[in-house]
XYZ file of C-alpha atoms in Angstrom:
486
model
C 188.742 123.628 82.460
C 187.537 120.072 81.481
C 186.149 119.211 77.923
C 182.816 117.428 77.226
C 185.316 114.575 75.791
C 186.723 114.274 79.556
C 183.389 113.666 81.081
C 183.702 109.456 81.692
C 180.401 107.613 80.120
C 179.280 105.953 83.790
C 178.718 109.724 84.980
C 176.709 110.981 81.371
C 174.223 108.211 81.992
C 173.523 109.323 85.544
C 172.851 112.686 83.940
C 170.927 111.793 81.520
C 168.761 109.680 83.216
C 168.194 112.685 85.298
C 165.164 115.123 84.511
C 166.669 118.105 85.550
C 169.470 118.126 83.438
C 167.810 115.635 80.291
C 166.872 118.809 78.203
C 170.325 121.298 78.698
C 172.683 117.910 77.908
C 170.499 117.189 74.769
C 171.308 120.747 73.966
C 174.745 120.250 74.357
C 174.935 117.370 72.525
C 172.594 117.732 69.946
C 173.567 121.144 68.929
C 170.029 123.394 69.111
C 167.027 124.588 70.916
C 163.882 122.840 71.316
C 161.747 126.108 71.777
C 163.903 127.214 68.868
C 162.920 124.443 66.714
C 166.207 124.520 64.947
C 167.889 121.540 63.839
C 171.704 122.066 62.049
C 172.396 118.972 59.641
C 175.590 118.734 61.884
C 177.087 119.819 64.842
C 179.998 121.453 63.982
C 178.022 123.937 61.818
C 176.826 126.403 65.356
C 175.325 129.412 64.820
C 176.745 132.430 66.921
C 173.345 133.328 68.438
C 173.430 129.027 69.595
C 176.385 129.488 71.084
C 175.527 132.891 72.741
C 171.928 131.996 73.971
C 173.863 130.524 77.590
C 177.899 131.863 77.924
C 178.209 129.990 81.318
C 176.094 126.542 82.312
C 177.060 125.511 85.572
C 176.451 121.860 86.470
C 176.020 120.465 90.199
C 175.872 116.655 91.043
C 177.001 114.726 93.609
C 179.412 112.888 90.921
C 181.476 115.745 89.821
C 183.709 117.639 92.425
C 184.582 120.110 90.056
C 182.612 122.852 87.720
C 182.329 122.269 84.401
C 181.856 125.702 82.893
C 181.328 126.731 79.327
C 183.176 130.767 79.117
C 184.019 133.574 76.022
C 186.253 131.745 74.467
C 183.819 128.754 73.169
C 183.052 130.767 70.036
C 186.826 131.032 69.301
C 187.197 127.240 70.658
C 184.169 126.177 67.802
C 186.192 126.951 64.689
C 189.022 124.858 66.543
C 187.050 122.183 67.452
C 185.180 121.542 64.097
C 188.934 121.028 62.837
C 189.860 118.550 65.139
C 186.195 117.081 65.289
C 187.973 114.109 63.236
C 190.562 113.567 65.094
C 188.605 113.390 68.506
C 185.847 111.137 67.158
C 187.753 108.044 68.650
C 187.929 109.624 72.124
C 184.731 111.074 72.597
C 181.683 108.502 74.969
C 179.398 107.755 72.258
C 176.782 108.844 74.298
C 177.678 112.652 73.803
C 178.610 111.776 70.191
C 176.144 113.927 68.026
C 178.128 113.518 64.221
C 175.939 110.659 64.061
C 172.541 112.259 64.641
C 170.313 113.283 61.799
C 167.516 115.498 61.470
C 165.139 112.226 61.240
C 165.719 110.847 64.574
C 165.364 114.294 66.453
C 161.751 114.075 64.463
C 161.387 110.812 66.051
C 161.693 111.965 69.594
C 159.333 114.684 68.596
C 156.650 112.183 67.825
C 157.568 110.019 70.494
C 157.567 112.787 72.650
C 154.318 113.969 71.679
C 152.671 110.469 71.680
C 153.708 110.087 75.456
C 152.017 113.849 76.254
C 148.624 112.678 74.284
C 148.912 108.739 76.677
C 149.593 111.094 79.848
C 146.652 113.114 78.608
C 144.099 110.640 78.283
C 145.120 108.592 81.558
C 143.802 110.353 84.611
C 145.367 107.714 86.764
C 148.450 109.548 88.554
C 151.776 108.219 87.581
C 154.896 107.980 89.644
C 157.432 110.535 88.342
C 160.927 110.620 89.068
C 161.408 114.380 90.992
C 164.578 115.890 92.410
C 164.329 116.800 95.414
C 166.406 119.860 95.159
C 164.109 121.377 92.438
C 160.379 121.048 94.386
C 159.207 124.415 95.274
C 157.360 124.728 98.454
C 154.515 126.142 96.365
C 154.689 123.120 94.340
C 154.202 121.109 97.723
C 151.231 123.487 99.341
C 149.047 123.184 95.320
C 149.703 119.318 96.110
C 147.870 119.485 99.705
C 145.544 122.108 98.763
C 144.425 119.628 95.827
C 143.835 116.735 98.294
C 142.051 118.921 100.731
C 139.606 119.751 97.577
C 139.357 116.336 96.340
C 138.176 115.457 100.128
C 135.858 118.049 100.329
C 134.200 117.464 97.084
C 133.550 113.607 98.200
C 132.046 115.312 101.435
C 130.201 117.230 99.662
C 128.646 114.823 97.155
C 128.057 112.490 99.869
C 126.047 114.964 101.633
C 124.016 115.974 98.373
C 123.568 111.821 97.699
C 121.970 111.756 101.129
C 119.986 114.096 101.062
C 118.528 113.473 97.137
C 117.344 110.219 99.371
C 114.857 112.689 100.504
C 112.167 114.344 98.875
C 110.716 117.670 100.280
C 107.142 117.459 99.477
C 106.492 121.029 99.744
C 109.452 122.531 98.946
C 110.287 124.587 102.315
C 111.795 121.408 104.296
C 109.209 121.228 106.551
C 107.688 117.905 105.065
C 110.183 115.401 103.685
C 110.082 111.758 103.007
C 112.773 108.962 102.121
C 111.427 105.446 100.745
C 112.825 102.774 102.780
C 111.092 100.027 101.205
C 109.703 100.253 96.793
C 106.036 99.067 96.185
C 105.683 96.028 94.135
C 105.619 97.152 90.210
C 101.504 97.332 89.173
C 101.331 98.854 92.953
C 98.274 101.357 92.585
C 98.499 105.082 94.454
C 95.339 106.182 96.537
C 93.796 109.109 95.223
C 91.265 111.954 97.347
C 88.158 110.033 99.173
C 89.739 106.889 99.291
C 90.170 104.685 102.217
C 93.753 103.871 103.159
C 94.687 101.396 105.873
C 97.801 102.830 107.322
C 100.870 101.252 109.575
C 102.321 103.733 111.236
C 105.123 104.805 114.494
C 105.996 108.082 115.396
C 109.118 108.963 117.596
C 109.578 112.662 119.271
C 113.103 114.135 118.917
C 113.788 112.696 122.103
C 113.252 109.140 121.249
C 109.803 108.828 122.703
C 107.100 107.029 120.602
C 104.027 108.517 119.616
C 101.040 107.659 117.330
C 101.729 103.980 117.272
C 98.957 101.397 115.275
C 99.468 98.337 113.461
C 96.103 99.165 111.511
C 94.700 102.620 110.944
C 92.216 103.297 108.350
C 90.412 106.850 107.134
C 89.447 108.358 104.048
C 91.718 110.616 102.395
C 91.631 114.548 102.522
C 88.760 114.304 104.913
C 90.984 115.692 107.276
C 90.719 112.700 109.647
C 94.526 112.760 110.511
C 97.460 115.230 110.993
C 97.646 117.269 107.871
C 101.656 115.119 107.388
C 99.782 112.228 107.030
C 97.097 113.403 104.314
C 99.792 114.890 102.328
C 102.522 112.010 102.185
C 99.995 108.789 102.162
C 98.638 110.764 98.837
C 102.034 110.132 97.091
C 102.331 106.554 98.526
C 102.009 103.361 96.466
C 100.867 100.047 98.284
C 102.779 98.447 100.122
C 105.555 101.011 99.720
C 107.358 102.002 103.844
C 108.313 105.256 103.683
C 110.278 107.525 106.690
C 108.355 110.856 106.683
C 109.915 113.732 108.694
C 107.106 116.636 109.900
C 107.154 119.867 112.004
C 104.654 120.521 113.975
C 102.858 122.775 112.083
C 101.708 119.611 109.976
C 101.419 117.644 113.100
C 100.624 118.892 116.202
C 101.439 122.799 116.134
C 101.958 124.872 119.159
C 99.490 123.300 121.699
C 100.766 119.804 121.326
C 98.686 117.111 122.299
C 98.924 116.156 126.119
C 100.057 114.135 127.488
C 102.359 112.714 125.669
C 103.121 114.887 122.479
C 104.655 118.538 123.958
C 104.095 122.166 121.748
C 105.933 122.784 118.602
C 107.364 119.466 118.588
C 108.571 117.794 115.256
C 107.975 114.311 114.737
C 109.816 111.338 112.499
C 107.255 108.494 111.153
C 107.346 105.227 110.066
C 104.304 104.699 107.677
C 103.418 101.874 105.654
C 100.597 101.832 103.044
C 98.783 98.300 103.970
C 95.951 98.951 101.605
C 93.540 101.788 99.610
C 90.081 100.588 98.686
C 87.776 102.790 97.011
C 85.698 105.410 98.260
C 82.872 104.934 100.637
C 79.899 104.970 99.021
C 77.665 106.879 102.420
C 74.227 107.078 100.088
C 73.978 102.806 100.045
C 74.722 102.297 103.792
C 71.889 102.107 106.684
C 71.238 104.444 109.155
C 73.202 102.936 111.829
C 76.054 102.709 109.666
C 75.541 106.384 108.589
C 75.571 107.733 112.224
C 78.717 105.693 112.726
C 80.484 107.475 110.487
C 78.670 110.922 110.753
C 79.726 111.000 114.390
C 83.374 109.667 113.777
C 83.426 113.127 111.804
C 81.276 115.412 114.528
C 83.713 113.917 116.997
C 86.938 115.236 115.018
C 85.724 118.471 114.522
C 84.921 119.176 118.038
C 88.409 118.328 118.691
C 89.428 120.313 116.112
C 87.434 123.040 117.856
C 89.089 122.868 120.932
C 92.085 123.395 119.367
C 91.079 126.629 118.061
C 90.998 125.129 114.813
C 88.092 126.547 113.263
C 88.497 126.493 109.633
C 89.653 122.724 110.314
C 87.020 121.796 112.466
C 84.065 123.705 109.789
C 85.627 121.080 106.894
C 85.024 118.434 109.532
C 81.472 119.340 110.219
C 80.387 119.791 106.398
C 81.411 116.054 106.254
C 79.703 114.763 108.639
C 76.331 116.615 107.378
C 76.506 115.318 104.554
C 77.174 111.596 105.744
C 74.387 112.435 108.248
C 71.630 113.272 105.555
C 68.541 111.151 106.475
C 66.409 111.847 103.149
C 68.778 109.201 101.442
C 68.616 106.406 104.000
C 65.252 104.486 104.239
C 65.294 102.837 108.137
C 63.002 103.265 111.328
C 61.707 106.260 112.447
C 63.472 106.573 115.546
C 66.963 105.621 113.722
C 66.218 108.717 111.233
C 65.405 110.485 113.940
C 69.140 109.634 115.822
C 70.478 110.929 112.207
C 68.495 113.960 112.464
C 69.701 114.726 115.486
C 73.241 114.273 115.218
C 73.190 116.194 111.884
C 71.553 119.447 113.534
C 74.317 119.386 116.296
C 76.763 119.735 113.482
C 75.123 122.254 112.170
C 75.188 123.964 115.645
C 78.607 122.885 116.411
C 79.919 124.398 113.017
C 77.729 128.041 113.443
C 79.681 128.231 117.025
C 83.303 128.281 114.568
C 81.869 130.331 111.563
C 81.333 133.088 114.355
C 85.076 132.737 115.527
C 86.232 132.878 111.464
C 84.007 136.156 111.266
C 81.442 134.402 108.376
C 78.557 135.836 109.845
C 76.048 135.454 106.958
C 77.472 131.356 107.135
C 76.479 131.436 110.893
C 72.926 132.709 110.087
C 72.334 130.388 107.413
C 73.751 127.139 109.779
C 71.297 128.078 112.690
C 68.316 128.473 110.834
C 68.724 124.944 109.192
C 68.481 123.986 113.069
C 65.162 126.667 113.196
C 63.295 125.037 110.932
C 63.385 121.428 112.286
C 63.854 122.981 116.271
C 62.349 126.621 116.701
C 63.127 126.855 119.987
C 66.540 125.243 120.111
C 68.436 127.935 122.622
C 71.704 127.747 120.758
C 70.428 128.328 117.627
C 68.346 131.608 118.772
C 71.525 132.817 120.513
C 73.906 132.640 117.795
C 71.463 133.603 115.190
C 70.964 136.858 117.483
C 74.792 137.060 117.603
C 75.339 137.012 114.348
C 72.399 139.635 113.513
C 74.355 141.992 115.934
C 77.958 141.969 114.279
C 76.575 142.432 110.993
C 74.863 145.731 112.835
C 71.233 144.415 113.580
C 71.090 144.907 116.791
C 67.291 145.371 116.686
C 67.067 142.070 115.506
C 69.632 140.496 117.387
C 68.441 141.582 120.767
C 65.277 140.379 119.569
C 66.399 136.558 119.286
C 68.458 136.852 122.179
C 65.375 137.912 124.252
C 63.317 134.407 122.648
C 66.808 132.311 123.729
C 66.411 134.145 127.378
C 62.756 133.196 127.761
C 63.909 129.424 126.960
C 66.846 129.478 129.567
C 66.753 132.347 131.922
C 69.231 131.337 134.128
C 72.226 130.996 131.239
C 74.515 133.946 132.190
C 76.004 134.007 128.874
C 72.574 134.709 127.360
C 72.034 137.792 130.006
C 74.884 139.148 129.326
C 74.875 139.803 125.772
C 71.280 141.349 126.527
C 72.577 144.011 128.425
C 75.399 144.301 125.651
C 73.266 144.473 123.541
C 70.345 146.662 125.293
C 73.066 150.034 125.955
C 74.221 149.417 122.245
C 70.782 149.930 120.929
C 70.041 152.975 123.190
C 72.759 154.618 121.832
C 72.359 153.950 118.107
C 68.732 155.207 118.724
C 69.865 158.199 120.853
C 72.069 158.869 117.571
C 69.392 158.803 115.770
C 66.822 161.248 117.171
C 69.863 163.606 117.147
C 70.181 163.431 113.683
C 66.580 163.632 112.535
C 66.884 166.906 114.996
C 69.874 168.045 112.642
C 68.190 167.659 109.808
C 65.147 169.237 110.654
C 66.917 172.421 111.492
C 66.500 171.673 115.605
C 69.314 172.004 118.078
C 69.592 168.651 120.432
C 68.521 168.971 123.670
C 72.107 169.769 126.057
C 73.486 167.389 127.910
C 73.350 167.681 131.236
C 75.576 166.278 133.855
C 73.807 164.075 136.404
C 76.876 164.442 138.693
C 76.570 168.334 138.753
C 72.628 168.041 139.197
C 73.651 165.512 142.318
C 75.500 167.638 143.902
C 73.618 170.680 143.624
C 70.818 169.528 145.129
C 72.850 167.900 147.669
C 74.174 171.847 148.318
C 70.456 173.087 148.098
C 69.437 170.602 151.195
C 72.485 171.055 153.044
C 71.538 174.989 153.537
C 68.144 174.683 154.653
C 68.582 172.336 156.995
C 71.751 174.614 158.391
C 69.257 177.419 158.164
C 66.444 175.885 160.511
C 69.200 174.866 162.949
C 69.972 178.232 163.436
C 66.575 179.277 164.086
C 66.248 176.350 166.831
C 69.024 177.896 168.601
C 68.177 181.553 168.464
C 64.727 180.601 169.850
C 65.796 178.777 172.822
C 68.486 181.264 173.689
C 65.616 183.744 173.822
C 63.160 181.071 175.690
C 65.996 180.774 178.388
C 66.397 184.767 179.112
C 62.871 185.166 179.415
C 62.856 182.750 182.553
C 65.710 184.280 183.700
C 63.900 187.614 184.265
């Protein structure tokens, strides 16, 4: 068995400078229990329960080749030992001497202690800590990875968020989103609805191709002039601000595309910078030839819009361009007035042709008979007034203008057709009608007969006669023929 006073002082530094073993040597030499919180005045005064708390400490390091082993007998060996204390003071490395260590210096390395815990605390900055090897835990090893692989994650992730805050979704379902790539000056003004904006603008298909491409492109603002993309995002523009706006086609082009160069459902990245916005256009101030510019500009977009089966579109387009096309404000010629005139009952027309596809029947009446009154016999008008008379169930009156539109143009098969349509329809609704008066008069309605039974009846009736005068042919020239005989 060695003693503590064997232990030469080269080796106690080496432990002590160790973490492993820092805390079990200062318990050893300093006589108590830090989760204790005991302190003796000296060290020769141990309790029993001290001495009891570990009977056997066994000590590895690559210095000592022997154990160093604390058994039973240490309680018997204290009382010893405090008496010869004195004697061994000489001997003893002063760096396991504890006679000289007072309750105010293990207070010290409390505080001190404690201060470094409070520095480590507030410094998030790792430190370099002195580990051996033989204590890590492979747990300790897989938190340390797993912590990495989180810290790398979370910078993927907030770089991902940061990118795509650079975006803002303008209606909130990530259809339509836009990312400034260039700030408008600081007293920059924003266009607001019926102003005219002068637009810069490129388009580029997923596949790289470009689309939509003008240096200068001006038109007034929600007047529905553009792809529904561009309305929407110029709105929120300031001047001179270059934005990258990001559309699916359902703000763009939607499932027919636009041949030949833009395909169906296609989604489409722009480039758009707001040049200028001047105010709105003031129509009521402009002559006529200015008016019917613009008027057809609108009449024009709305039969486009038209073709794309865009009614409601295309009826927004047409109210425009009536109103631009309004001759009572404009004082010009007589034949330019009458050019406005014109033009301004073909819209009409034009937008009574999508009020019947939206099912506004009463709207469709009311838009062809502001094209009656100036043009009684205009053929369109009289067919789509009689049109409209018919789905609303005035088929009387339908048939009626249908049969003043047939007159006009007898040869339109359209026109024909829907005569006929409407002829059976109004035999039957009056047919209906007799039948109930009948009802309520107490009468029964005349049967119904079937034509194909009475057909082929009569057909039966024929047959049998002529079979039957056959026959008589026959039996009389039989008996003609014996009579020569004899």
């Amino acid at each position: 068995m060695y003693m503590l006073d064997s232990i030469p002082s080269q080796e106690s530094e080496k432990l002590e400078t160790d973490g492993s073993f820092s805390e079990k040597s200062e318990y050893f030499q300093n006589g108590f229990n830090k989760d204790s919180n005991s302190y003796p005045a000296e060290s020769s005064v141990t309790s029993e329960d001290n001495m009891n708390m570990n009977n056997s400490v066994h000590l590895n390091t690559t210095s000592l080749s022997e154990e160093i082993s604390f058994s039973e007998s240490g309680k018997n060996a204290s009382d010893q030992n405090s008496e010869s204390s004195d004697q061994n003071e000489d001997e003893m490395p002063p760096l396991i001497d504890n006679e000289n260590v007072t309750n105010q210096s293990l207070m010290d390395q409390e505080k001190k202690s404690a201060m470094d815990e409070s520095e480590n605390k507030s410094n998030p900055e790792p430190t370099s800590v002195s580990m051996n090897p033989d204590n890590v835990k492979e747990n300790d090893v897989k938190d340390e990875c797993l912590s990495e692989i989180n810290q790398e994650k979370t910078c993927t992730g907030e770089d991902a968020e940061k990118e795509e805050e650079e975006y803002l979704d303008i209606l909130g379902n990530g259809s339509l989103k836009r990312k400034i790539l260039r700030a408008a000056a600081k007293n920059a003004k924003r266009p607001i609805s019926s102003d005219l904006v002068t637009i810069k603008v490129e388009g580029k298909l997923e596949d790289g191709t470009k689309v939509d491409v003008y240096d200068s492109l001006s038109f007034v603002l929600g007047d529905g002039d553009v792809i529904q993309a561009w309305d929407l995002a110029v709105a929120l523009m300031e001047e001179g601000q270059v934005i990258e706006l990001q559309t699916d086609a359902r703000f763009a082009y939607g499932e027919k595309g636009r041949k030949p160069d833009i395909p169906p459902n296609s989604s489409i990245a722009y480039i758009i910078e707001l040049v200028k916005k001047d105010y709105p256009m003031d129509y009521e101030s402009m002559s006529a030839a200015e008016k019917l510019k613009y008027g057809e500009n609108k009449r024009e977009r709305g039969n486009f819009l038209f073709v794309r089966e865009e009614f409601v579109s295309a009826i927004n387009s047409y109210n425009k361009a009536v109103r631009i096309l309004d001759p009572a404000t404009c004082s010009d010629t007589a034949e330019s007035l009458q050019k406005l005139l014109e033009s301004r009952l073909k819209c009409y027309n034009n937008m009574a042709a999508c009020q019947l596809k939206t099912d506004a029947y009463d709207a469709a009446i009311k838009s062809c008979r502001m094209v009656l009154d100036v043009q009684p016999d205009n053929v369109k008008a009289l067919f789509r007034t009689g049109k409209g008379l018919a789905a609303k169930g005035e088929t009387k009156e339908g048939l009626m203008y249908m049969r003043r539109a047939q007159k006009l143009d007898p040869d339109t098969k359209v026109i024909n057709q829907e005569i006929m349509k409407l002829s059976k329809k109004l035999q039957a609704e009056s047919q209906s009608e007799k039948d109930m008066y009948q009802k309520m008069l107490g009468q029964k309605p005349p049967a119904k007969t079937n034509k194909q039974s009475e057909n082929s009846s009569s057909v039966w009736k024929w047959t049998s006669v002529i079979g039957g005068v056959t026959i008589a042919i026959v039996a009389m020239g039989i008996t003609a023929y014996r009579h020569l005989q004899h």
